[in-house]
Amino acid sequence: KIITIHSPLQVKNHFSIAFNVYEEENLLGTVSPEDEFNIPLTSYRSVLCLKPASEEYDVCEGINFENILKSDGTLLQKKCKHFDSTNNSLILNIVPVKDVLISAYTDRWDLPYVIHLWPAVLLRNLLPYQISYTVEGKGNNFVTLEEGYSAQLHNASVDQTKLELQLLNYLDKDWKGKYNIKSNQQDIDFITFTCGTEKEVTELDIAVHVTYTTGQMIIAVHSPYWMVNKTGRMLQYKADDVHRKHPPDHKKPLLFSFKPKNFFQNNKVQLRITDSELSDHFSLDTVGTHGAVKCKGPNLDYQVGVTINASSFNLTRIVTFTPFYMITNKSRYYLKVSEDGKEKWLPVDLDQCVPFWPEKNTNPLLIQVENCQMAPKKIHFNKQENSILLQLDNKLGGILADVNLAEHSTVITFSDYHEGTAPFLLINHTKTQTIEFHQSSATLKGNSLPPGKAVMYAWPDATDVKSLSWKCGHAVGELTHVQDKMQPLYLEENTVYLVSFFEGLQRIVLFTEDRKVYDATCESEKAELAEQEVTISLQDVGISLVNNHTKQEVSYIGITSSDVVWETKPKKKGRWKPMSIKQTEKLEAALKEYRESSCLENKVVELEPNLQVCLTPNGTNMKLIQPHEMPLRRNFLPALNLEYSASAHQKAIRVQIYWIQVQNQITGAIFPFVFYPIKPPKSVAMDSAPKPFTDVSIVMRSAGHSEISRIKYFKVLVQEMDLRIDLGFLYALVELFTQSGDVSKDQEVELFKKDVESLQVELSTVSSTDTSQISLYEYFHISPIKLHLSFSLSSGGEDGNKQERETELIPLQSLNLLLKSIGATLTDVQDIVFKLAYFELENQFYTTQQLQWEVIRHYSKQAIKQMYVLILGLDVLGNPFGFFRDLSEGVEAFFYEPYQGAIQGPEEFVEGMALGVKALVGGAVGGLAGAASRITGAMAKGVAAITMDEEYQQKRREAMNKQPSGFKEGITRGGKGLVSGFVSGITGIVTKPIKGAQKEGATGFFKGVGKGLVGAVARPTGGIIDMAGSTFQGIKRATESSGEVQSLRPPRFFHEDGVIRPYRMREGAGSQMLQKIENGRFSKLKYFAHAMINNTDLLMVTKSGILFVTRGAFGQLTCEWQYTFDEFTKEPFIVSGRRLRIEAKERVKSVFHAKEFGKIINFKTPEDAKWMLAKLDEVREIQPKS
């Protein structure tokens, strides 16, 4: 560690020039740019002056230590006069800030301060072109500012300066504009640049984003959109009254903006390409999405791919237009391609990517390779194709074609043959048989393979059905590229064995007379019994996230096991299988009755017709008698279960997570439960066994002698889930996981350069080199994801440093900036459902890295689109729900309810059983009531916002987010809401002004009166609407009745020293109760200990006194009486064993005397009384002595 000792005053210089620091005439030292200087101890209380190190400026007026103490965190502005011209002074913004101390102390020392020196204005150029600027009227020359860089304006001051700007060499012209530097500007403003002669003036709108910090105003000059044209054709963009042409040879981005007056509306644009009509309107604001836009032309429909990305600095959307069809040649041959039936051929050179504009995408594509004698080859380019081998003549061999479909492009890639890409390697390992083979649908009868020879086979016609017909002797058959096959062929003279299998990437078809070869291949393909098995299961896992600086537990993540399940074991060596929830409930009831009758013999119970069980007194050897006899046991499903089994050629893995729950442990949280699985409706759940939240089942085989693994079965099933986030929780998490998030100036410039470079790239289909191992996925499936999202913009809880937050949170700021710049506002959302379609592959080769990206892209693309549609109400290109394939294949809905998904464990998969799925229908009442509840909820939220009290709004949010558990509680809760609305409305008139006066003095009192009156009107109506909402929610719950989410444990309690100790339930529960007494009336007190006196009463000990608390019928806590320790007149003592006597001043406000007065508390046991007495002694010992 390095420990630096310095005086209590430091100067930090944010200028790009150095300053000299003077004490009167005496030079103390120089503070370099972006550096700190410590004022010597002898001088820090003197009057200090600053002067730029260059000679042309004079010293500024002095500042003394008293000024600094008074103006903590505010701005002192000083000027350094210029020697030559009076109006060219240097403006120096001085902001003193109290330094952060690790240890607090109370003695009268001088607190340490840092004096920040800021230039008043910073100009950032966020355009991909140079600009030049000068301050008007100061007689300076224009200064050029490179793209991505910033400049400090030393002689500009806010509200007094006008800037002259030039945009250089944009569309080969220079443009001029002016900007007034003012305070209180909107976040986003516009400068109109003009160019041209007197007769014809062209205008260009450039946006300005203004940020004010104490001490500095930052002006970022940017364009809302950069249009990038990679189509190779002339594009035109048209919006309300904006029309821009974008020539194909213009390499840098075109700057585009909607008219300033329309800027904050939901703007859309239309596109025209070469000779087409205008396209439909589409939005440019949905960052992170891709899509295609269709423009009708006279001869063909142009399809243009559109990709919208955010820039590194978030103010600009980069919109890239690409041809929808692109052809890339990565092979070693020169190619020509053409649409079938068209005359024109399009040449594609080596390593080139060219746009392709077909008239109809249903026509096949013809490929002609240079110097190839055969007729052109055909492929379909509207279907996904992976490495299809096109056979060329004997001299050239073959070429591979890939067709990759995405929402915004179809890329056709040609590359050289590599091992494993031929559909078949045919081997004739017989002595006498000749094998004939041809493509099944081909009219040409085909090829023959003599004994002892082998041949690679490629499809003659890649657009036709891909199956291979073979003939050996009189035996005939068909083979496909994806199916394994083993079959003996009984010919007249002998038996030939046919085996089709994978060796590495290559499918081999072998005809052999050798039985041993056949047996060996059969053996390696068969399912095997496991030779080793490992099972790890954990009953419960809890993770606590603690921020030890703020001494609070932010979140508690619990992975928990299930309730009781009853399991049967259908096969001797099989595994235990859980019974349905309905049967489990019946069994539990039967067992309870059986145990209460204290029976000593085994008992047979009939649960339902044709279901009998035999219960035993000690719970061992229980069994199911009907419908079949099998063992029965009472058990639970573990929180985390991991099974691994392996044998010579096969590995199987099963991972199950039963339940994950993330709790928000911050006091006063709007959503106490951040994340939890949603239980399916009762009607569905009763007939099925309990399902884990996540279930993963994998079976892998090694393919022959090669290293390549074959994934036979890979399935992931994730149940429906709920995610509820409020800003307070996000802030707390970010604070927990991130360091201070400032991006340095150099990094900003680097990122900007990268933005610009990425646009200069020629049209290409980017492929990074991927070194990870390739595998064959025979069946890969990840279930659909159904997520309910609720989001609240209020932070909830005690958020002491709200002001700091606004500036700190980089990711949230950037989101806000993005939303501001598209004119969208984020509001609270409740229970919006995201449905993300499933992901499935069959018989595809992928590397792990590729597959990972495919999956992430698949889900994130849908999620982003659905977010724009559902939350921000913006239109997106393409379909937000799933990616519908071409209509010729029939529209498939790629979504099913997660709880209908069936997953097979590795063993069941190997046994090859498929499960049927019941179709399920939800209750209509529930759906309707849910909608009504949401509408009334939104109304009441509006009313709550009229009541200006933060507290009332906060409490209302908490109450509404604890959903009632059924009809009865919904009604009682609704009634309660109404009463509390009236009561707090009326009390508001009395209490608010007093609270206001305490907080803000006399002005506060009048503000308070205003608040109280508005509250009296608004609160009761809020209560009434809440009642309707609550009651509706009750109905909804009764029809769902899926069981409420339970809190796993109260938040961790921190002692004053902030040390993290092992968790103690009693302390957690006690401090949580103290927060809740009378809606948080005592939440500022510090918890010390508590003890229950009986079932409803408890004694609460805080650092300053005691409270006697009772619990009401609805679980609300009220304080009956309280004393501070100062009011005690005697030491507490115990009377007759279990009675604790406390003597204190009685609160009789009588003029003459204060009576001695006592309270006696009856504990259940003498131990409780002694424990409480010890705690009272302990807490009073640490009281500061007066």
CSV table of C-alpha atoms in Angstrom, one decimal, residues 386-709:
chain,number,residue,atom,x,y,z
A,386,ASN,CA,-25.5,-26.5,-44.9
A,387,SER,CA,-22.5,-27.5,-47.0
A,388,ILE,CA,-24.1,-29.1,-50.0
A,389,LEU,CA,-21.5,-30.6,-52.3
A,390,LEU,CA,-21.9,-29.8,-56.1
A,391,GLN,CA,-20.2,-32.3,-58.3
A,392,LEU,CA,-18.0,-30.8,-61.0
A,393,ASP,CA,-16.1,-32.7,-63.7
A,394,ASN,CA,-13.2,-35.1,-62.8
A,395,LYS,CA,-10.6,-32.4,-63.3
A,396,LEU,CA,-12.1,-29.9,-60.8
A,397,GLY,CA,-13.8,-32.3,-58.3
A,398,GLY,CA,-16.4,-30.4,-56.4
A,399,ILE,CA,-17.5,-27.2,-54.8
A,400,LEU,CA,-19.5,-26.6,-51.6
A,401,ALA,CA,-22.5,-24.3,-51.4
A,402,ASP,CA,-24.1,-22.9,-48.1
A,403,VAL,CA,-27.3,-21.0,-48.0
A,404,ASN,CA,-27.7,-19.0,-44.7
A,405,LEU,CA,-31.1,-17.4,-44.1
A,406,ALA,CA,-31.5,-14.6,-41.6
A,407,GLU,CA,-34.2,-12.0,-41.2
A,408,HIS,CA,-32.3,-9.3,-42.9
A,409,SER,CA,-30.2,-11.3,-45.4
A,410,THR,CA,-29.7,-14.5,-47.3
A,411,VAL,CA,-26.1,-15.3,-47.9
A,412,ILE,CA,-25.0,-17.9,-50.4
A,413,THR,CA,-21.4,-18.9,-49.9
A,414,PHE,CA,-19.2,-21.1,-52.1
A,415,SER,CA,-16.1,-22.8,-50.7
A,416,ASP,CA,-13.7,-25.6,-51.4
A,417,TYR,CA,-14.4,-29.3,-50.7
A,418,HIS,CA,-13.2,-30.5,-47.3
A,419,GLU,CA,-13.4,-33.9,-45.6
A,420,GLY,CA,-16.8,-35.2,-44.6
A,421,THR,CA,-18.8,-33.0,-46.9
A,422,ALA,CA,-19.7,-35.7,-49.4
A,423,PRO,CA,-23.1,-37.1,-48.5
A,424,PHE,CA,-21.8,-40.7,-48.8
A,425,LEU,CA,-18.6,-42.6,-49.0
A,426,LEU,CA,-19.7,-45.9,-50.6
A,427,ILE,CA,-17.5,-49.0,-49.9
A,428,ASN,CA,-18.0,-52.3,-51.7
A,429,HIS,CA,-16.2,-54.8,-49.4
A,430,THR,CA,-17.6,-57.9,-51.2
A,431,LYS,CA,-15.8,-60.3,-53.4
A,432,THR,CA,-18.3,-60.7,-56.2
A,433,GLN,CA,-21.3,-58.3,-56.0
A,434,THR,CA,-21.5,-55.1,-58.1
A,435,ILE,CA,-23.5,-52.4,-56.4
A,436,GLU,CA,-25.7,-50.1,-58.5
A,437,PHE,CA,-26.8,-46.7,-57.1
A,438,HIS,CA,-28.5,-43.4,-58.1
A,439,GLN,CA,-30.4,-40.5,-56.7
A,440,SER,CA,-33.9,-41.9,-56.0
A,441,SER,CA,-35.9,-39.4,-58.1
A,442,ALA,CA,-33.4,-39.2,-61.0
A,443,THR,CA,-34.5,-40.5,-64.3
A,444,LEU,CA,-30.9,-41.4,-65.3
A,445,LYS,CA,-30.2,-44.9,-64.0
A,446,GLY,CA,-27.0,-44.6,-62.5
A,447,ASN,CA,-23.6,-45.7,-61.5
A,448,SER,CA,-22.1,-49.0,-60.5
A,449,LEU,CA,-19.4,-49.9,-58.0
A,450,PRO,CA,-17.4,-53.0,-58.7
A,451,PRO,CA,-16.2,-55.3,-55.8
A,452,GLY,CA,-13.3,-54.0,-53.7
A,453,LYS,CA,-13.8,-50.4,-54.7
A,454,ALA,CA,-14.9,-47.2,-52.9
A,455,VAL,CA,-16.4,-44.0,-54.2
A,456,MET,CA,-17.5,-40.6,-52.9
A,457,TYR,CA,-21.0,-39.6,-53.9
A,458,ALA,CA,-22.5,-36.2,-54.4
A,459,TRP,CA,-26.1,-35.4,-55.5
A,460,PRO,CA,-26.3,-34.8,-59.2
A,461,ASP,CA,-29.3,-32.6,-58.7
A,462,ALA,CA,-29.1,-30.6,-55.4
A,463,THR,CA,-32.7,-29.2,-55.9
A,464,ASP,CA,-34.3,-32.7,-55.9
A,465,VAL,CA,-35.2,-35.2,-53.1
A,466,LYS,CA,-32.0,-36.2,-51.3
A,467,SER,CA,-32.3,-40.0,-51.0
A,468,LEU,CA,-30.1,-42.7,-52.5
A,469,SER,CA,-31.5,-45.8,-54.2
A,470,TRP,CA,-29.1,-48.9,-54.2
A,471,LYS,CA,-29.3,-52.4,-55.6
A,472,CYS,CA,-27.1,-55.3,-54.6
A,473,GLY,CA,-28.0,-58.6,-56.3
A,474,HIS,CA,-31.8,-58.7,-56.0
A,475,ALA,CA,-31.9,-56.6,-52.8
A,476,VAL,CA,-32.9,-53.0,-53.2
A,477,GLY,CA,-33.4,-50.1,-50.8
A,478,GLU,CA,-33.1,-46.4,-50.1
A,479,LEU,CA,-30.7,-44.5,-47.8
A,480,THR,CA,-30.7,-40.9,-46.5
A,481,HIS,CA,-27.8,-38.9,-45.2
A,482,VAL,CA,-29.1,-38.6,-41.7
A,483,GLN,CA,-30.2,-42.1,-40.7
A,484,ASP,CA,-28.0,-44.9,-39.4
A,485,LYS,CA,-28.8,-48.3,-40.9
A,486,MET,CA,-27.8,-51.9,-40.2
A,487,GLN,CA,-29.3,-54.7,-42.1
A,488,PRO,CA,-28.3,-58.1,-43.4
A,489,LEU,CA,-29.2,-58.8,-47.1
A,490,TYR,CA,-29.9,-62.5,-47.7
A,491,LEU,CA,-28.8,-63.1,-51.3
A,492,GLU,CA,-29.0,-66.5,-53.1
A,493,GLU,CA,-25.3,-67.4,-52.8
A,494,ASN,CA,-24.4,-65.6,-49.5
A,495,THR,CA,-25.3,-62.9,-47.0
A,496,VAL,CA,-24.1,-59.3,-47.5
A,497,TYR,CA,-24.3,-56.9,-44.6
A,498,LEU,CA,-25.2,-53.2,-45.2
A,499,VAL,CA,-24.1,-50.7,-42.6
A,500,SER,CA,-24.5,-47.0,-42.8
A,501,PHE,CA,-22.8,-45.0,-40.0
A,502,PHE,CA,-20.7,-41.9,-39.2
A,503,GLU,CA,-17.0,-41.9,-39.0
A,504,GLY,CA,-16.0,-38.4,-37.9
A,505,LEU,CA,-17.8,-36.0,-40.3
A,506,GLN,CA,-18.2,-38.6,-43.1
A,507,ARG,CA,-21.2,-40.8,-43.5
A,508,ILE,CA,-20.0,-44.2,-44.7
A,509,VAL,CA,-22.2,-46.8,-46.5
A,510,LEU,CA,-20.5,-50.2,-46.3
A,511,PHE,CA,-21.5,-53.4,-48.1
A,512,THR,CA,-19.5,-56.4,-46.6
A,513,GLU,CA,-19.6,-60.2,-46.4
A,514,ASP,CA,-17.5,-60.2,-43.2
A,515,ARG,CA,-19.7,-60.9,-40.2
A,516,LYS,CA,-17.1,-59.6,-37.8
A,517,VAL,CA,-17.0,-56.1,-39.4
A,518,TYR,CA,-20.8,-56.0,-39.2
A,519,ASP,CA,-20.9,-57.0,-35.5
A,520,ALA,CA,-18.2,-54.6,-34.6
A,521,THR,CA,-20.0,-51.6,-36.2
A,522,CYS,CA,-23.3,-52.7,-34.7
A,523,GLU,CA,-21.8,-53.0,-31.3
A,524,SER,CA,-20.4,-49.5,-31.4
A,525,GLU,CA,-23.8,-48.1,-32.3
A,526,LYS,CA,-25.9,-49.8,-29.7
A,527,ALA,CA,-27.0,-48.2,-26.5
A,528,GLU,CA,-24.8,-49.2,-23.6
A,529,LEU,CA,-25.3,-49.6,-19.9
A,530,ALA,CA,-23.4,-47.2,-17.8
A,531,GLU,CA,-20.1,-48.3,-16.4
A,532,GLN,CA,-19.8,-45.5,-13.9
A,533,GLU,CA,-22.3,-43.1,-12.4
A,534,VAL,CA,-22.0,-40.0,-10.3
A,535,THR,CA,-25.0,-38.3,-8.6
A,536,ILE,CA,-24.7,-35.1,-6.7
A,537,SER,CA,-27.8,-33.6,-5.1
A,538,LEU,CA,-28.1,-30.6,-2.8
A,539,GLN,CA,-31.1,-30.1,-0.6
A,540,ASP,CA,-31.0,-26.2,-0.4
A,541,VAL,CA,-28.5,-23.6,-1.6
A,542,GLY,CA,-28.6,-19.9,-0.5
A,543,ILE,CA,-26.5,-17.1,-1.8
A,544,SER,CA,-26.6,-13.7,0.0
A,545,LEU,CA,-25.4,-10.6,-1.9
A,546,VAL,CA,-24.1,-8.0,0.6
A,547,ASN,CA,-22.8,-4.5,0.0
A,548,ASN,CA,-20.6,-4.0,3.1
A,549,HIS,CA,-20.0,-0.3,2.4
A,550,THR,CA,-23.6,0.5,2.7
A,551,LYS,CA,-24.2,-2.2,5.3
A,552,GLN,CA,-27.1,-3.8,3.6
A,553,GLU,CA,-28.1,-7.1,2.1
A,554,VAL,CA,-29.1,-6.4,-1.5
A,555,SER,CA,-30.4,-9.7,-2.5
A,556,TYR,CA,-30.9,-13.3,-1.4
A,557,ILE,CA,-30.9,-16.0,-4.0
A,558,GLY,CA,-32.3,-19.3,-2.8
A,559,ILE,CA,-32.3,-22.6,-4.8
A,560,THR,CA,-34.8,-24.8,-2.8
A,561,SER,CA,-36.1,-28.3,-2.8
A,562,SER,CA,-39.7,-29.4,-3.4
A,563,ASP,CA,-42.4,-30.2,-0.8
A,564,VAL,CA,-43.1,-33.8,-0.1
A,565,VAL,CA,-43.4,-36.1,-3.2
A,566,TRP,CA,-44.4,-39.7,-3.2
A,567,GLU,CA,-42.5,-41.8,-5.7
A,568,THR,CA,-42.9,-45.3,-7.2
A,569,LYS,CA,-40.3,-47.5,-8.8
A,570,PRO,CA,-41.9,-49.3,-11.8
A,571,LYS,CA,-38.8,-51.4,-12.7
A,572,LYS,CA,-36.5,-53.3,-10.5
A,573,LYS,CA,-33.4,-51.5,-11.7
A,574,GLY,CA,-35.2,-48.4,-12.9
A,575,ARG,CA,-35.4,-45.0,-11.2
A,576,TRP,CA,-37.9,-43.6,-8.7
A,577,LYS,CA,-40.6,-41.6,-10.4
A,578,PRO,CA,-42.7,-38.9,-8.7
A,579,MET,CA,-46.5,-39.5,-8.6
A,580,SER,CA,-48.9,-36.7,-9.6
A,581,ILE,CA,-49.7,-33.9,-7.2
A,582,LYS,CA,-53.3,-35.0,-6.9
A,583,GLN,CA,-52.2,-38.5,-5.8
A,584,THR,CA,-49.5,-37.0,-3.5
A,585,GLU,CA,-52.1,-34.9,-1.7
A,586,LYS,CA,-54.4,-37.9,-1.2
A,587,LEU,CA,-51.5,-40.0,0.1
A,588,GLU,CA,-50.5,-37.3,2.5
A,589,ALA,CA,-54.0,-37.1,3.9
A,590,ALA,CA,-54.2,-40.9,4.2
A,591,LEU,CA,-50.8,-41.1,6.0
A,592,LYS,CA,-51.8,-38.4,8.5
A,593,GLU,CA,-55.0,-40.2,9.3
A,594,TYR,CA,-53.1,-43.5,9.6
A,595,ARG,CA,-50.5,-42.0,12.0
A,596,GLU,CA,-53.1,-40.3,14.2
A,597,SER,CA,-54.9,-43.7,14.6
A,598,SER,CA,-51.5,-44.9,16.0
A,599,CYS,CA,-51.9,-48.2,14.1
A,600,LEU,CA,-49.2,-50.9,14.5
A,601,GLU,CA,-50.1,-53.0,11.5
A,602,ASN,CA,-49.7,-52.4,7.8
A,603,LYS,CA,-52.7,-50.8,6.3
A,604,VAL,CA,-54.1,-51.0,2.8
A,605,VAL,CA,-55.7,-47.7,1.6
A,606,GLU,CA,-57.8,-47.2,-1.5
A,607,LEU,CA,-57.1,-43.7,-2.8
A,608,GLU,CA,-59.2,-43.8,-5.9
A,609,PRO,CA,-60.7,-46.7,-7.9
A,610,ASN,CA,-57.9,-49.0,-9.1
A,611,LEU,CA,-55.3,-47.3,-6.9
A,612,GLN,CA,-54.4,-49.0,-3.7
A,613,VAL,CA,-51.4,-48.5,-1.4
A,614,CYS,CA,-50.0,-50.3,1.6
A,615,LEU,CA,-48.7,-48.0,4.4
A,616,THR,CA,-46.4,-49.3,7.1
A,617,PRO,CA,-45.9,-48.0,10.7
A,618,ASN,CA,-42.2,-47.1,10.3
A,619,GLY,CA,-42.6,-45.8,6.7
A,620,THR,CA,-40.2,-48.4,5.2
A,621,ASN,CA,-41.2,-51.1,2.6
A,622,MET,CA,-44.4,-49.3,1.6
A,623,LYS,CA,-45.8,-50.3,-1.7
A,624,LEU,CA,-48.4,-49.6,-4.4
A,625,ILE,CA,-50.7,-52.7,-4.8
A,626,GLN,CA,-53.0,-51.7,-7.6
A,627,PRO,CA,-52.8,-51.2,-10.7
A,628,HIS,CA,-49.4,-52.9,-10.4
A,629,GLU,CA,-47.4,-53.9,-7.4
A,630,MET,CA,-44.3,-51.7,-7.0
A,631,PRO,CA,-42.2,-50.1,-4.2
A,632,LEU,CA,-43.5,-46.7,-2.8
A,633,ARG,CA,-41.6,-44.1,-0.8
A,634,ARG,CA,-42.1,-40.6,0.6
A,635,ASN,CA,-39.4,-38.2,-0.5
A,636,PHE,CA,-38.7,-34.7,-1.9
A,637,LEU,CA,-37.0,-33.5,-5.1
A,638,PRO,CA,-33.6,-31.9,-4.3
A,639,ALA,CA,-32.9,-28.2,-5.1
A,640,LEU,CA,-30.1,-29.2,-7.4
A,641,ASN,CA,-29.6,-32.6,-8.9
A,642,LEU,CA,-26.7,-33.6,-11.1
A,643,GLU,CA,-26.3,-37.1,-12.6
A,644,TYR,CA,-23.5,-38.2,-14.8
A,645,SER,CA,-23.0,-41.6,-16.3
A,646,ALA,CA,-20.4,-42.9,-18.7
A,647,SER,CA,-19.5,-46.0,-20.7
A,648,ALA,CA,-17.2,-46.9,-23.5
A,649,HIS,CA,-18.9,-44.9,-26.3
A,650,GLN,CA,-21.6,-43.0,-24.5
A,651,LYS,CA,-21.9,-40.2,-21.9
A,652,ALA,CA,-25.2,-39.0,-20.3
A,653,ILE,CA,-25.7,-35.9,-18.2
A,654,ARG,CA,-28.9,-34.7,-16.4
A,655,VAL,CA,-29.1,-31.4,-14.5
A,656,GLN,CA,-32.2,-30.4,-12.7
A,657,ILE,CA,-32.8,-27.2,-10.7
A,658,TYR,CA,-36.1,-27.4,-8.8
A,659,TRP,CA,-36.8,-23.8,-7.8
A,660,ILE,CA,-34.8,-20.5,-8.0
A,661,GLN,CA,-36.0,-17.5,-6.2
A,662,VAL,CA,-34.3,-14.1,-6.0
A,663,GLN,CA,-35.4,-11.8,-3.3
A,664,ASN,CA,-34.9,-8.0,-3.0
A,665,GLN,CA,-33.8,-7.6,0.6
A,666,ILE,CA,-33.7,-3.7,0.6
A,667,THR,CA,-36.2,-2.3,3.0
A,668,GLY,CA,-39.3,-0.9,1.4
A,669,ALA,CA,-38.7,-2.7,-1.8
A,670,ILE,CA,-41.4,-2.3,-4.4
A,671,PHE,CA,-41.1,-5.9,-5.6
A,672,PRO,CA,-39.9,-8.1,-2.7
A,673,PHE,CA,-39.5,-11.0,-5.1
A,674,VAL,CA,-37.4,-10.3,-8.1
A,675,PHE,CA,-37.4,-13.6,-9.8
A,676,TYR,CA,-39.3,-16.9,-9.3
A,677,PRO,CA,-40.8,-19.7,-11.4
A,678,ILE,CA,-44.6,-19.4,-12.0
A,679,LYS,CA,-46.4,-22.5,-11.0
A,680,PRO,CA,-48.8,-23.8,-13.7
A,681,PRO,CA,-52.6,-23.4,-13.0
A,682,LYS,CA,-54.0,-26.0,-10.6
A,683,SER,CA,-56.1,-27.7,-13.2
A,684,VAL,CA,-53.0,-28.6,-15.1
A,685,ALA,CA,-50.6,-29.2,-12.3
A,686,MET,CA,-52.8,-31.7,-10.4
A,687,ASP,CA,-52.5,-34.4,-13.0
A,688,SER,CA,-48.8,-34.2,-13.5
A,689,ALA,CA,-45.8,-34.8,-11.3
A,690,PRO,CA,-44.0,-31.7,-9.9
A,691,LYS,CA,-41.6,-30.3,-12.5
A,692,PRO,CA,-38.3,-28.7,-11.8
A,693,PHE,CA,-37.8,-25.1,-13.0
A,694,THR,CA,-34.9,-26.1,-15.3
A,695,ASP,CA,-34.3,-29.6,-16.7
A,696,VAL,CA,-31.4,-30.4,-18.9
A,697,SER,CA,-30.9,-33.9,-20.5
A,698,ILE,CA,-27.9,-34.8,-22.7
A,699,VAL,CA,-26.8,-38.0,-24.4
A,700,MET,CA,-23.5,-38.0,-26.3
A,701,ARG,CA,-21.8,-40.7,-28.3
A,702,SER,CA,-18.3,-40.8,-29.8
A,703,ALA,CA,-18.5,-41.3,-33.5
A,704,GLY,CA,-16.4,-44.3,-34.4
A,705,HIS,CA,-12.6,-43.7,-34.1
A,706,SER,CA,-12.7,-40.0,-34.5
A,707,GLU,CA,-12.6,-37.2,-31.9
A,708,ILE,CA,-15.9,-35.7,-33.1
A,709,SER,CA,-18.7,-36.1,-30.6
